[in-house]
C-alpha positions as a printed Julia matrix, in Angstrom:
179×3 Matrix{Float64}:
 27.78  19.09   11.06
 25.89  20.18    7.95
 23.48  22.25   10.02
 26.39  23.82   11.91
 27.98  24.75    8.57
 24.71  26.33    7.39
 24.4   28.28   10.63
 27.95  29.55   10.23
 27.2   30.5     6.6
 24.04  32.33    7.68
 25.82  34.14   10.52
 23.79  32.45   13.27
 25.03  31.1    16.59
 24.45  27.5    17.51
 22.09  27.01   20.47
 23.79  25.62   23.56
 21.8   22.37   23.38
 23.25  21.48   19.95
 24.77  18.04   20.06
 23.36  17.27   23.52
 19.9   16.1    22.51
 18.42  14.26   19.59
 15.83  16.14   17.63
 13.36  15.43   14.88
 11.45  12.36   13.86
 14.6   10.57   12.66
 16.55  11.22   15.85
 19.14  13.4    14.15
 20.95  16.08   16.07
 20.25  19.64   14.95
 17.53  22.25   14.76
 13.98  21.1    15.36
 12.81  24.39   13.84
 14.56  23.56   10.54
 11.91  20.89   10.02
  9.32  23.68   10.1
 10.88  25.51    7.11
  9.79  24.77    3.58
 12.38  24.38    0.85
 11.19  27.75   -0.49
 11.88  29.36    2.89
 15.35  27.77    3.04
 16.08  29.1    -0.45
 14.82  32.56    0.56
 17.29  32.56    3.47
 20.14  31.38    1.2
 19.38  34.1    -1.37
 19.13  36.81    1.28
 22.46  35.79    2.84
 24.15  35.66   -0.57
 22.87  39.14   -1.48
 23.97  40.57    1.86
 27.45  39.03    1.56
 27.86  40.41   -1.95
 26.92  43.87   -0.7
 29.51  43.64    2.11
 27.16  43.18    5.07
 28.7   42.29    8.41
 28.1   38.94   10.1
 25.98  40.73   12.69
 23.8   42.36   10.01
 23.31  38.99    8.31
 22.44  37.4    11.65
 19.88  40.12   12.39
 18.29  39.86    8.93
 18.0   36.06    9.16
 16.58  36.37   12.67
 13.99  38.9    11.45
 12.99  36.63    8.58
 12.65  33.62   10.88
 10.56  35.68   13.3
  8.34  36.81   10.42
  7.73  33.13    9.67
  7.08  32.42   13.37
 10.21  30.3    13.82
 12.41  30.48   16.95
 16.08  29.71   16.26
 17.38  30.72   19.69
 16.13  28.07   22.03
 15.38  25.29   19.59
 11.89  24.95   21.01
 10.02  25.17   17.71
  7.42  27.74   16.81
  7.07  31.07   18.54
  3.78  32.14   20.01
  1.68  33.86   17.41
  1.31  37.64   17.48
 -1.31  38.49   20.09
 -3.08  40.78   17.64
 -1.54  44.04   18.84
 -0.11  44.74   15.35
 -1.06  43.13   12.06
  0.69  44.36    8.91
  1.2   43.75    5.19
  2.28  45.74    2.18
  0.91  45.71   -1.35
  1.96  45.45   -4.01
  5.0   43.33   -3.19
  7.24  43.33   -5.17
  6.57  46.95   -6.04
  7.62  49.77   -8.37
  7.63  52.63   -7.59
  5.38  52.67   -4.5
  3.9   50.27   -1.98
  1.26  50.8     0.67
  1.98  49.45    4.14
 -1.28  48.68    5.9
 -1.18  48.03    9.63
 -3.77  47.46   12.31
 -3.18  48.43   15.93
 -4.99  46.7    18.76
 -4.86  49.82   20.92
 -4.0   53.53   20.66
 -0.52  54.74   21.45
  2.86  55.71   20.02
  3.72  54.15   16.64
  6.65  54.22   14.27
  7.01  52.82   10.76
 10.61  52.64    9.58
 12.26  51.24    6.44
 15.6   49.38    6.62
 17.87  48.05    3.89
 19.11  44.45    3.8
 22.15  45.43    5.88
 19.88  46.65    8.67
 20.56  50.37    8.17
 17.67  52.78    8.68
 16.65  54.17    5.27
 13.51  56.14    5.99
 11.05  56.95    8.75
  7.48  57.05    7.43
  5.57  57.42   10.7
  6.68  58.58   14.16
  3.84  59.72   16.39
  0.58  58.77   18.05
 -2.12  56.64   16.42
 -5.58  55.43   17.37
 -6.54  51.78   17.49
 -7.6   50.53   14.08
 -6.22  50.3    10.56
 -3.73  52.79    9.14
 -1.66  53.13    5.97
  1.76  54.49    5.12
  2.97  54.82    1.53
  6.63  54.3     0.67
  7.88  55.63   -2.65
 11.21  53.76   -2.71
 13.16  56.82   -1.56
 15.41  57.38    1.44
 15.09  60.25    3.94
 17.22  62.43    1.6
 14.76  61.91   -1.27
 17.09  59.71   -3.31
 15.53  56.81   -5.23
 16.88  53.49   -3.97
 18.06  50.56   -6.05
 16.3   47.27   -6.68
 16.52  44.93   -3.71
 15.09  43.62   -0.49
 14.0   46.09    2.2
 12.28  45.65    5.54
  9.62  47.73    7.22
  9.46  47.69   10.99
  6.35  48.81   12.83
  6.64  49.45   16.57
  3.61  50.26   18.7
  2.85  49.85   22.39
  5.92  47.7    23.02
  5.16  45.35   20.11
  7.16  45.08   16.9
  6.41  43.59   13.5
  9.03  43.35   10.75
  8.2   42.33    7.18
 10.26  41.97    4.03
  9.4   43.72    0.77
 11.1   43.94   -2.61
 11.66  47.05   -4.72
 11.87  46.15   -8.43
 12.9   48.5   -11.21
């Protein structure tokens, strides 16, 4: 029941198997993937959800943001089967510094040449800025984000996400703009 309440708070749907099978080393019903989260990760999710609620985010936006964060950590909350397969190496990405002010460099490595996009989203899942939209060779590339939206306006302190899509693969990472 406690896990179901947390899922409802986080805007996530309960997997169909909930309540039908015993999970975990103590035989409790619930999410086997929850055992794979550290207390710090749980607190990160709680903080993100709280911020999104305070800013008026929809349940769907909260769900998507939590799902993205869980995917970033390699955790599958849909089927309750535990860890996702690791990225096959098609895209590797990080940004530094993080947190940042006023700029951060997003470094990404592509396993093969092809179309690539690098887009920035706010915590509500709205597209803020497109940094890259074109073709790229295999190898390492960089995109610099200056904390501004597509209109050139400086954005406020908060959590943002960059999403890199290339050759049918996607990587989403969280970053924090501090003022």
